[in-house]
Amino acid sequence: MSYLMPVTGTDIWYYFICKRESWLMAHEIAPDQEDENVDLGRFIHEYRYSRGKKEIEAGHIKMDRLKKVNGELVVQEVKKSSTFIESARYQLLYYLDQLRQMGINARGELLFPEERKKERVDWTQESKQKLEEAVSDIRSIAKMPVPPEPKKITFCRKCAYREYCWAEG
Ligand code: SF4
């Protein structure tokens, strides 16, 4: 019997930001609760721009919005900023892929209301392959006895684990 760790859209989002964070989250290492700027839960909500909005759940995924446009099903993910757009794309592609596995074909849209920007995202065979690699890698990272070494990236400044990664002795 082999257990496959469920992978959520948030896991995908973090994986494309930082592999170390992926490990820390899988191991439920509590982020720094005291730093009010970097509270993980709050940051996710602010970043997702979904406070107070209902999410749509299907299996392990929670989507911001699902609607029909000209007979086509569209999954919309609303983000506060496009800074981490690659992660946002893969998170949305993951939703599209999960829906396809349930027999539902949809396209995606990333919305950045504060930047008045919108990006269309379509499922492709290449994206599916990349997602499969990511899911397998997320599970492998979770099994590692210690986290990958920290690497300084733009996200570190906002990351709830920054004290954990970068505090001087
Ligand atoms: S502080 Fe930086 S290196 Fe550490 S988990 Fe966060 S993003 Fe990754």
Coordinates of N, CA, C and O and ligand atoms in Angstrom, one line a residue:
M1 N 0.8 -1.2 0.0 CA 0.0 0.0 0.0 C 0.9 1.2 0.0 O 1.8 1.4 0.8
S2 N 0.7 2.2 -1.0 CA 1.5 3.4 -0.9 C 0.6 4.6 -0.8 O -0.4 4.7 -1.5
Y3 N 1.0 5.5 0.1 CA 0.2 6.7 0.3 C 0.7 7.8 -0.6 O 1.9 8.1 -0.6
L4 N -0.2 8.5 -1.3 CA 0.2 9.6 -2.1 C -0.2 10.9 -1.4 O -1.4 11.1 -1.3
M5 N 0.7 11.7 -1.0 CA 0.4 12.9 -0.4 C -0.5 13.8 -1.3 O -0.2 14.0 -2.4
P6 N -1.7 14.3 -0.8 CA -2.5 15.2 -1.6 C -1.7 16.5 -1.9 O -1.0 17.0 -1.0
V7 N -1.8 16.9 -3.1 CA -1.2 18.2 -3.5 C -2.2 19.2 -3.8 O -3.1 18.9 -4.6
T8 N -2.2 20.4 -3.2 CA -3.2 21.4 -3.4 C -2.6 22.5 -4.4 O -1.4 22.5 -4.7
G9 N -3.5 23.4 -4.8 CA -3.0 24.5 -5.7 C -2.0 25.4 -5.0 O -1.1 25.9 -5.6
T10 N -2.2 25.5 -3.7 CA -1.3 26.4 -2.9 C 0.1 25.7 -2.9 O 1.1 26.4 -3.0
D11 N 0.1 24.4 -2.8 CA 1.4 23.6 -2.8 C 2.1 23.9 -4.1 O 3.3 24.1 -4.2
I12 N 1.3 23.9 -5.2 CA 1.9 24.2 -6.5 C 2.5 25.6 -6.6 O 3.6 25.9 -7.1
W13 N 1.7 26.5 -6.1 CA 2.1 27.9 -6.1 C 3.5 28.1 -5.4 O 4.4 28.7 -5.9
Y14 N 3.6 27.5 -4.2 CA 4.8 27.6 -3.4 C 6.0 26.9 -4.1 O 7.1 27.3 -4.0
Y15 N 5.7 25.8 -4.7 CA 6.7 25.0 -5.3 C 7.5 25.8 -6.4 O 8.7 25.8 -6.5
F16 N 6.7 26.6 -7.1 CA 7.3 27.4 -8.2 C 8.0 28.6 -7.7 O 8.6 29.3 -8.4
I17 N 7.8 28.9 -6.4 CA 8.4 30.1 -5.7 C 9.7 29.6 -5.1 O 10.8 30.1 -5.3
C18 N 9.6 28.5 -4.2 CA 10.8 28.1 -3.4 C 10.6 26.7 -3.0 O 9.6 26.3 -2.3
K19 N 11.6 25.8 -3.3 CA 11.5 24.4 -3.0 C 11.6 24.2 -1.5 O 11.1 23.3 -0.9
R20 N 12.4 25.1 -0.8 CA 12.6 24.9 0.6 C 11.2 25.2 1.3 O 10.8 24.5 2.3
E21 N 10.5 26.2 0.8 CA 9.2 26.5 1.4 C 8.2 25.3 1.3 O 7.4 25.0 2.1
S22 N 8.4 24.7 0.1 CA 7.6 23.5 -0.1 C 7.8 22.4 1.0 O 6.8 21.9 1.5
W23 N 9.0 22.2 1.3 CA 9.4 21.3 2.4 C 8.8 21.7 3.7 O 8.2 21.0 4.5
L24 N 9.1 23.0 4.0 CA 8.6 23.5 5.3 C 7.1 23.4 5.5 O 6.6 23.1 6.6
M25 N 6.4 23.7 4.4 CA 4.9 23.6 4.5 C 4.5 22.1 4.6 O 3.6 21.8 5.4
A26 N 5.1 21.2 3.9 CA 4.8 19.8 3.9 C 5.0 19.3 5.4 O 4.3 18.4 5.8
H27 N 6.0 19.8 6.0 CA 6.3 19.4 7.4 C 5.6 20.2 8.5 O 5.9 20.0 9.6
E28 N 4.7 21.0 8.0 CA 3.9 21.8 8.9 C 4.8 22.6 9.9 O 4.4 22.7 11.1
I29 N 5.9 23.1 9.5 CA 6.7 23.9 10.3 C 6.0 25.2 10.5 O 5.7 25.9 9.5
A30 N 5.7 25.6 11.7 CA 5.0 26.9 11.9 C 5.8 28.1 11.5 O 7.0 28.2 12.0
P31 N 5.3 28.9 10.7 CA 6.1 30.1 10.4 C 6.1 31.1 11.5 O 5.4 30.9 12.5
D32 N 6.9 32.1 11.4 CA 7.0 33.1 12.5 C 5.7 33.8 12.7 O 5.2 34.6 11.9
Q33 N 5.1 33.5 13.9 CA 3.7 34.1 14.2 C 3.8 35.5 14.6 O 2.8 36.2 14.6
E34 N 5.0 36.0 15.0 CA 5.1 37.3 15.6 C 5.2 38.4 14.6 O 4.9 39.5 14.9
D35 N 5.8 38.0 13.5 CA 6.1 39.1 12.5 C 4.8 39.4 11.7 O 4.3 38.7 10.9
E36 N 4.2 40.6 12.1 CA 2.9 40.9 11.5 C 2.9 41.1 10.0 O 1.9 41.0 9.3
N37 N 4.1 41.4 9.5 CA 4.2 41.6 8.0 C 4.1 40.4 7.2 O 3.9 40.4 6.0
V38 N 4.5 39.3 7.8 CA 4.7 38.1 7.0 C 3.9 36.9 7.5 O 4.2 35.8 7.2
D39 N 2.8 37.2 8.2 CA 1.9 36.1 8.6 C 1.5 35.3 7.4 O 0.9 35.9 6.4
L40 N 1.7 34.0 7.4 CA 1.5 33.2 6.2 C 0.1 33.2 5.7 O -0.2 33.5 4.6
G41 N -0.8 32.9 6.7 CA -2.2 32.9 6.3 C -2.7 34.2 5.7 O -3.4 34.2 4.7
R42 N -2.3 35.3 6.4 CA -2.8 36.5 5.9 C -2.2 36.9 4.6 O -2.8 37.4 3.7
F43 N -0.9 36.5 4.4 CA -0.3 36.8 3.2 C -0.9 36.1 2.0 O -1.2 36.7 1.0
I44 N -1.2 34.8 2.2 CA -1.9 34.0 1.2 C -3.2 34.7 0.8 O -3.5 34.9 -0.4
H45 N -3.9 35.1 1.8 CA -5.2 35.7 1.5 C -5.1 37.0 0.8 O -5.8 37.3 -0.2
E46 N -4.1 37.8 1.3 CA -4.0 39.1 0.6 C -3.5 38.9 -0.8 O -4.0 39.5 -1.8
Y47 N -2.6 38.0 -1.0 CA -2.0 37.7 -2.3 C -3.1 37.2 -3.2 O -3.2 37.6 -4.4
R48 N -3.9 36.3 -2.7 CA -5.0 35.7 -3.5 C -6.1 36.7 -3.8 O -6.9 36.4 -4.6
Y49 N -6.2 37.7 -3.0 CA -7.3 38.7 -3.2 C -8.6 38.1 -3.0 O -9.6 38.5 -3.6
S50 N -8.7 37.1 -2.1 CA -10.0 36.4 -2.0 C -10.7 36.5 -0.6 O -11.5 35.7 -0.3
R51 N -10.2 37.5 0.1 CA -10.8 37.6 1.5 C -12.3 37.8 1.4 O -12.8 38.7 0.6
G52 N -13.1 37.0 2.1 CA -14.5 37.2 2.2 C -15.2 36.7 1.0 O -16.4 36.7 0.9
K53 N -14.5 36.1 0.0 CA -15.1 35.5 -1.1 C -15.3 34.0 -1.0 O -14.4 33.4 -0.4
K54 N -16.3 33.5 -1.6 CA -16.5 32.1 -1.5 C -15.6 31.4 -2.6 O -15.4 31.9 -3.7
E55 N -15.0 30.3 -2.2 CA -14.2 29.6 -3.1 C -15.0 28.3 -3.6 O -15.9 27.9 -2.9
I56 N -14.6 27.8 -4.7 CA -15.3 26.6 -5.2 C -14.4 25.4 -5.0 O -13.2 25.5 -5.5
E57 N -14.8 24.4 -4.3 CA -14.0 23.3 -4.1 C -14.3 22.1 -5.0 O -15.5 21.9 -5.3
A58 N -13.3 21.5 -5.4 CA -13.4 20.2 -6.2 C -12.2 19.3 -5.9 O -11.1 19.7 -6.2
G59 N -12.5 18.3 -5.2 CA -11.3 17.4 -4.8 C -10.4 18.2 -3.9 O -10.8 18.8 -2.9
H60 N -9.1 18.2 -4.2 CA -8.1 18.9 -3.4 C -8.0 20.4 -3.8 O -7.1 21.1 -3.3
I61 N -8.8 20.8 -4.7 CA -8.5 22.2 -5.2 C -9.6 23.1 -4.8 O -10.8 22.7 -4.6
K62 N -9.2 24.4 -4.7 CA -10.2 25.4 -4.3 C -10.0 26.6 -5.2 O -9.0 27.2 -5.2
M63 N -11.0 26.8 -6.1 CA -10.9 27.9 -7.1 C -11.6 29.1 -6.7 O -12.6 29.1 -6.0
D64 N -11.1 30.3 -7.1 CA -11.7 31.5 -6.8 C -13.1 31.7 -7.5 O -14.0 32.0 -6.8
R65 N -13.1 31.4 -8.8 CA -14.3 31.6 -9.5 C -14.4 30.6 -10.7 O -13.4 30.3 -11.3
L66 N -15.6 30.2 -11.0 CA -15.9 29.3 -12.1 C -17.1 29.9 -12.8 O -18.1 30.1 -12.2
K67 N -16.9 30.2 -14.1 CA -18.1 30.8 -14.8 C -18.2 30.3 -16.2 O -17.2 29.9 -16.8
K68 N -19.3 30.5 -16.8 CA -19.5 30.2 -18.2 C -19.4 31.4 -19.0 O -20.1 32.4 -18.7
V69 N -18.6 31.4 -20.1 CA -18.5 32.6 -21.0 C -18.7 32.0 -22.4 O -17.9 31.2 -22.9
N70 N -19.7 32.5 -23.1 CA -20.1 32.0 -24.4 C -20.0 30.4 -24.5 O -19.4 29.9 -25.4
G71 N -20.6 29.8 -23.5 CA -20.7 28.4 -23.5 C -19.4 27.7 -23.0 O -19.4 26.4 -23.0
E72 N -18.4 28.4 -22.8 CA -17.1 27.9 -22.3 C -17.0 28.0 -20.8 O -17.3 29.1 -20.3
L73 N -16.5 27.0 -20.2 CA -16.2 27.1 -18.7 C -14.9 27.8 -18.5 O -13.9 27.4 -19.0
V74 N -14.9 28.8 -17.6 CA -13.7 29.5 -17.3 C -13.4 29.5 -15.8 O -14.3 29.9 -15.0
V75 N -12.2 29.1 -15.5 CA -11.8 29.2 -14.1 C -11.0 30.5 -13.9 O -10.0 30.7 -14.6
Q76 N -11.4 31.3 -13.0 CA -10.7 32.6 -12.8 C -10.0 32.5 -11.4 O -10.5 32.1 -10.4
E77 N -8.7 33.0 -11.5 CA -8.0 33.1 -10.2 C -7.6 34.6 -10.1 O -7.0 35.2 -11.1
V78 N -7.9 35.1 -9.0 CA -7.7 36.6 -8.8 C -6.5 36.8 -7.9 O -6.4 36.3 -6.8
K79 N -5.5 37.6 -8.4 CA -4.3 37.8 -7.7 C -4.1 39.3 -7.5 O -4.5 40.1 -8.3
K80 N -3.4 39.6 -6.4 CA -3.2 41.0 -6.1 C -2.1 41.6 -6.9 O -2.2 42.8 -7.3
S81 N -1.2 40.8 -7.3 CA -0.1 41.3 -8.1 C 0.4 40.2 -9.0 O 0.3 39.0 -8.8
S82 N 1.1 40.7 -10.1 CA 1.6 39.7 -11.1 C 3.0 39.4 -10.9 O 3.7 38.8 -11.7
T83 N 3.6 39.8 -9.7 CA 5.0 39.6 -9.5 C 5.4 38.1 -9.6 O 6.4 37.8 -10.1
F84 N 4.5 37.2 -9.1 CA 4.9 35.8 -9.1 C 4.0 35.1 -10.1 O 3.3 34.1 -9.8
I85 N 4.0 35.6 -11.3 CA 3.0 35.1 -12.3 C 3.3 33.7 -12.8 O 2.3 33.0 -13.1
E86 N 4.5 33.3 -12.8 CA 4.7 31.9 -13.2 C 4.1 30.9 -12.2 O 3.4 29.9 -12.7
S87 N 4.2 31.2 -11.0 CA 3.6 30.3 -9.9 C 2.1 30.4 -10.1 O 1.4 29.3 -10.0
A88 N 1.5 31.6 -10.4 CA 0.1 31.7 -10.5 C -0.4 30.9 -11.7 O -1.5 30.3 -11.7
R89 N 0.4 31.0 -12.8 CA 0.0 30.2 -14.0 C -0.1 28.7 -13.7 O -1.1 28.1 -14.1
Y90 N 0.9 28.2 -13.1 CA 0.9 26.8 -12.8 C -0.2 26.4 -11.8 O -0.7 25.3 -11.9
Q91 N -0.4 27.2 -10.8 CA -1.5 26.9 -9.9 C -2.8 26.8 -10.7 O -3.6 25.9 -10.5
L92 N -3.1 27.8 -11.6 CA -4.3 27.7 -12.4 C -4.3 26.5 -13.3 O -5.3 25.8 -13.5
L93 N -3.2 26.2 -14.0 CA -3.1 25.1 -14.8 C -3.4 23.8 -14.1 O -4.0 22.9 -14.6
Y94 N -2.9 23.8 -12.8 CA -3.2 22.6 -12.0 C -4.7 22.4 -11.8 O -5.2 21.3 -11.9
Y95 N -5.4 23.5 -11.6 CA -6.9 23.4 -11.4 C -7.5 22.9 -12.7 O -8.4 22.1 -12.7
L96 N -7.0 23.5 -13.9 CA -7.6 23.0 -15.1 C -7.3 21.5 -15.4 O -8.2 20.8 -15.8
D97 N -6.1 21.1 -15.0 CA -5.8 19.7 -15.1 C -6.6 18.8 -14.2 O -7.1 17.7 -14.6
Q98 N -6.8 19.2 -13.0 CA -7.6 18.4 -12.1 C -9.1 18.3 -12.6 O -9.7 17.3 -12.5
L99 N -9.6 19.4 -13.1 CA -10.9 19.4 -13.7 C -11.0 18.4 -14.9 O -11.9 17.7 -15.0
R100 N -10.0 18.5 -15.7 CA -9.9 17.6 -16.9 C -10.0 16.1 -16.4 O -10.6 15.3 -17.0
Q101 N -9.3 15.8 -15.3 CA -9.3 14.5 -14.8 C -10.7 14.1 -14.3 O -11.0 12.9 -14.1
M102 N -11.5 15.1 -14.0 CA -12.9 14.8 -13.6 C -13.8 14.9 -14.9 O -15.0 14.9 -14.7
G103 N -13.2 15.0 -16.0 CA -14.0 15.0 -17.3 C -14.6 16.4 -17.6 O -15.5 16.5 -18.4
I104 N -14.0 17.5 -17.0 CA -14.5 18.8 -17.2 C -13.4 19.6 -17.9 O -12.3 19.8 -17.4
N105 N -13.8 20.1 -19.1 CA -12.8 20.9 -19.9 C -13.1 22.4 -19.6 O -14.2 22.9 -19.7
A106 N -12.0 23.1 -19.2 CA -12.2 24.5 -18.9 C -10.9 25.3 -19.4 O -9.9 24.6 -19.5
R107 N -11.0 26.6 -19.6 CA -9.8 27.4 -19.8 C -9.7 28.2 -18.5 O -10.6 28.3 -17.7
G108 N -8.6 28.9 -18.5 CA -8.3 29.7 -17.3 C -8.1 31.2 -17.5 O -7.8 31.6 -18.7
E109 N -8.3 32.0 -16.5 CA -8.0 33.4 -16.6 C -7.4 33.9 -15.3 O -7.9 33.6 -14.2
L110 N -6.2 34.5 -15.4 CA -5.6 35.1 -14.2 C -6.0 36.6 -14.3 O -5.9 37.3 -15.3
L111 N -6.6 37.1 -13.1 CA -7.0 38.5 -13.1 C -6.2 39.2 -12.1 O -6.0 38.7 -10.9
F112 N -5.7 40.4 -12.4 CA -4.9 41.3 -11.6 C -5.7 42.6 -11.5 O -5.3 43.5 -12.2
P113 N -6.7 42.7 -10.7 CA -7.6 43.9 -10.8 C -6.8 45.2 -10.5 O -7.0 46.2 -11.1
E114 N -5.8 45.1 -9.5 CA -5.1 46.4 -9.2 C -4.2 46.8 -10.3 O -3.8 48.0 -10.3
E115 N -3.8 45.9 -11.2 CA -2.9 46.3 -12.3 C -3.8 46.3 -13.6 O -3.2 46.6 -14.6
R116 N -5.1 46.1 -13.5 CA -5.9 46.1 -14.6 C -5.4 45.2 -15.7 O -5.3 45.5 -16.9
K117 N -5.0 44.0 -15.3 CA -4.4 43.1 -16.2 C -5.2 41.7 -16.1 O -5.7 41.4 -15.1
K118 N -5.2 41.1 -17.3 CA -5.9 39.8 -17.3 C -5.0 38.9 -18.3 O -4.5 39.4 -19.3
E119 N -4.9 37.6 -17.9 CA -4.1 36.7 -18.8 C -4.9 35.4 -19.0 O -5.3 34.8 -18.1
R120 N -5.0 35.0 -20.2 CA -5.6 33.8 -20.6 C -4.6 32.6 -20.3 O -3.5 32.7 -20.7
V121 N -5.1 31.5 -19.8 CA -4.3 30.4 -19.5 C -5.0 29.1 -20.0 O -6.1 28.9 -19.7
D122 N -4.3 28.4 -20.9 CA -4.9 27.2 -21.5 C -4.1 26.0 -21.1 O -2.8 26.0 -21.2
W123 N -4.8 24.9 -20.8 CA -4.2 23.6 -20.6 C -3.5 23.1 -21.8 O -4.1 23.2 -22.9
T124 N -2.3 22.6 -21.7 CA -1.6 22.0 -22.9 C -1.0 20.7 -22.4 O -0.8 20.5 -21.2
Q125 N -0.6 19.9 -23.3 CA 0.1 18.6 -23.0 C 1.4 18.9 -22.2 O 1.8 18.3 -21.3
E126 N 2.1 20.0 -22.7 CA 3.4 20.4 -22.1 C 3.2 20.8 -20.6 O 3.9 20.5 -19.8
S127 N 2.1 21.6 -20.4 CA 1.8 22.1 -19.1 C 1.5 20.9 -18.2 O 1.9 20.8 -17.0
K128 N 0.8 19.9 -18.7 CA 0.4 18.7 -17.9 C 1.7 18.0 -17.5 O 1.9 17.6 -16.4
Q129 N 2.6 17.9 -18.5 CA 3.9 17.2 -18.2 C 4.7 17.9 -17.1 O 5.2 17.3 -16.1
K130 N 4.7 19.2 -17.2 CA 5.4 20.0 -16.2 C 4.7 19.9 -14.8 O 5.4 19.8 -13.8
L131 N 3.4 19.8 -14.8 CA 2.7 19.7 -13.5 C 3.0 18.3 -12.9 O 3.1 18.2 -11.7
E132 N 3.0 17.3 -13.8 CA 3.3 16.0 -13.2 C 4.6 15.9 -12.6 O 4.8 15.3 -11.5
E133 N 5.6 16.6 -13.3 CA 7.0 16.6 -12.7 C 6.9 17.4 -11.3 O 7.6 16.9 -10.4
A134 N 6.2 18.5 -11.3 CA 6.1 19.3 -10.1 C 5.5 18.5 -9.0 O 6.0 18.5 -7.8
V135 N 4.4 17.8 -9.2 CA 3.7 17.0 -8.2 C 4.6 15.9 -7.6 O 4.8 15.8 -6.4
S136 N 5.3 15.2 -8.6 CA 6.2 14.2 -8.1 C 7.4 14.8 -7.3 O 7.8 14.2 -6.3
D137 N 7.9 15.9 -7.7 CA 9.0 16.6 -7.0 C 8.5 17.1 -5.6 O 9.2 17.0 -4.7
I138 N 7.3 17.6 -5.6 CA 6.7 18.1 -4.3 C 6.7 16.9 -3.3 O 7.1 17.1 -2.1
R139 N 6.3 15.8 -3.8 CA 6.2 14.6 -2.9 C 7.6 14.1 -2.5 O 7.8 13.7 -1.4
S140 N 8.6 14.2 -3.5 CA 9.9 13.8 -3.1 C 10.5 14.8 -2.1 O 11.2 14.3 -1.2
I141 N 10.3 16.1 -2.3 CA 10.9 17.1 -1.4 C 10.3 16.8 0.0 O 11.0 16.9 1.0
A142 N 9.0 16.5 0.1 CA 8.4 16.3 1.4 C 9.0 15.1 2.1 O 9.0 15.1 3.4
K143 N 9.5 14.2 1.4 CA 10.1 13.0 2.0 C 11.6 13.2 2.5 O 12.2 12.4 3.1
M144 N 12.2 14.3 2.0 CA 13.6 14.6 2.4 C 13.7 14.8 3.9 O 12.8 15.4 4.5
P145 N 14.7 14.3 4.6 CA 14.8 14.4 6.0 C 15.1 15.8 6.5 O 14.7 16.2 7.6
V146 N 15.8 16.6 5.6 CA 16.0 18.0 5.9 C 15.6 18.9 4.7 O 15.6 18.4 3.6
P147 N 15.3 20.1 5.0 CA 14.9 21.0 3.9 C 16.0 21.3 2.9 O 17.2 21.4 3.4
P148 N 15.7 21.6 1.7 CA 16.7 22.2 0.8 C 17.3 23.5 1.4 O 16.7 24.2 2.1
E149 N 18.6 23.7 1.0 CA 19.2 25.0 1.5 C 18.5 26.2 1.1 O 17.9 26.2 0.0
P150 N 18.4 27.2 1.9 CA 17.7 28.5 1.5 C 18.5 29.2 0.4 O 19.7 29.1 0.3
K151 N 17.8 29.8 -0.5 CA 18.4 30.6 -1.6 C 17.7 31.9 -1.6 O 16.5 32.0 -1.5
K152 N 18.5 33.0 -1.6 CA 17.9 34.3 -1.5 C 17.1 34.7 -2.8 O 17.7 34.6 -3.9
I153 N 15.8 34.9 -2.7 CA 15.0 35.3 -3.8 C 14.2 36.5 -3.4 O 14.1 36.8 -2.2
T154 N 13.5 37.1 -4.4 CA 12.7 38.3 -4.1 C 11.6 38.0 -3.0 O 11.3 38.8 -2.2
F155 N 11.1 36.7 -3.1 CA 10.0 36.4 -2.2 C 10.4 36.3 -0.7 O 9.6 36.5 0.1
C156 N 11.7 36.1 -0.5 CA 12.2 36.0 0.9 C 11.7 37.2 1.8 O 11.4 37.0 2.9
R157 N 11.7 38.4 1.2 CA 11.3 39.6 2.0 C 9.9 39.5 2.5 O 9.6 40.0 3.6
K158 N 9.1 38.7 1.8 CA 7.7 38.6 2.3 C 7.4 37.3 2.9 O 6.2 37.1 3.3
C159 N 8.3 36.4 2.9 CA 8.0 35.0 3.3 C 7.9 34.9 4.8 O 8.7 35.5 5.6
A160 N 6.9 34.1 5.2 CA 6.7 33.9 6.7 C 7.9 33.1 7.3 O 8.0 33.1 8.5
Y161 N 8.7 32.5 6.5 CA 9.8 31.7 7.0 C 11.1 32.5 7.0 O 12.2 31.9 7.2
R162 N 11.1 33.8 6.7 CA 12.4 34.4 6.5 C 13.2 34.4 7.8 O 14.5 34.3 7.7
E163 N 12.6 34.5 9.0 CA 13.4 34.5 10.2 C 14.1 33.1 10.3 O 15.2 33.0 10.7
Y164 N 13.3 32.1 10.0 CA 13.7 30.7 10.1 C 14.9 30.5 9.1 O 15.9 29.8 9.5
C165 N 14.8 31.1 8.0 CA 15.9 30.8 7.0 C 17.1 31.7 7.1 O 18.2 31.3 6.9
W166 N 16.8 33.0 7.5 CA 17.9 34.0 7.4 C 18.3 34.6 8.7 O 19.2 35.5 8.7
A167 N 17.7 34.3 9.9 CA 18.1 34.9 11.1 C 19.6 34.6 11.4 O 20.1 33.5 11.2
E168 N 20.3 35.6 11.8 CA 21.7 35.5 12.1 C 21.8 34.8 13.5 O 21.0 35.1 14.4
G169 N 22.7 33.8 13.6 CA 23.0 33.1 14.8 C 22.7 33.9 16.0 O 22.4 34.0 17.0
Ligands
SF4_1 S1 12.7 32.8 3.3 FE1 13.2 32.5 1.2 S2 14.5 30.6 1.2 FE2 13.3 30.7 3.1 S3 11.4 29.5 2.7 FE3 11.0 31.7 2.3 S4 11.3 32.0 0.1 FE4 12.3 30.1 0.7

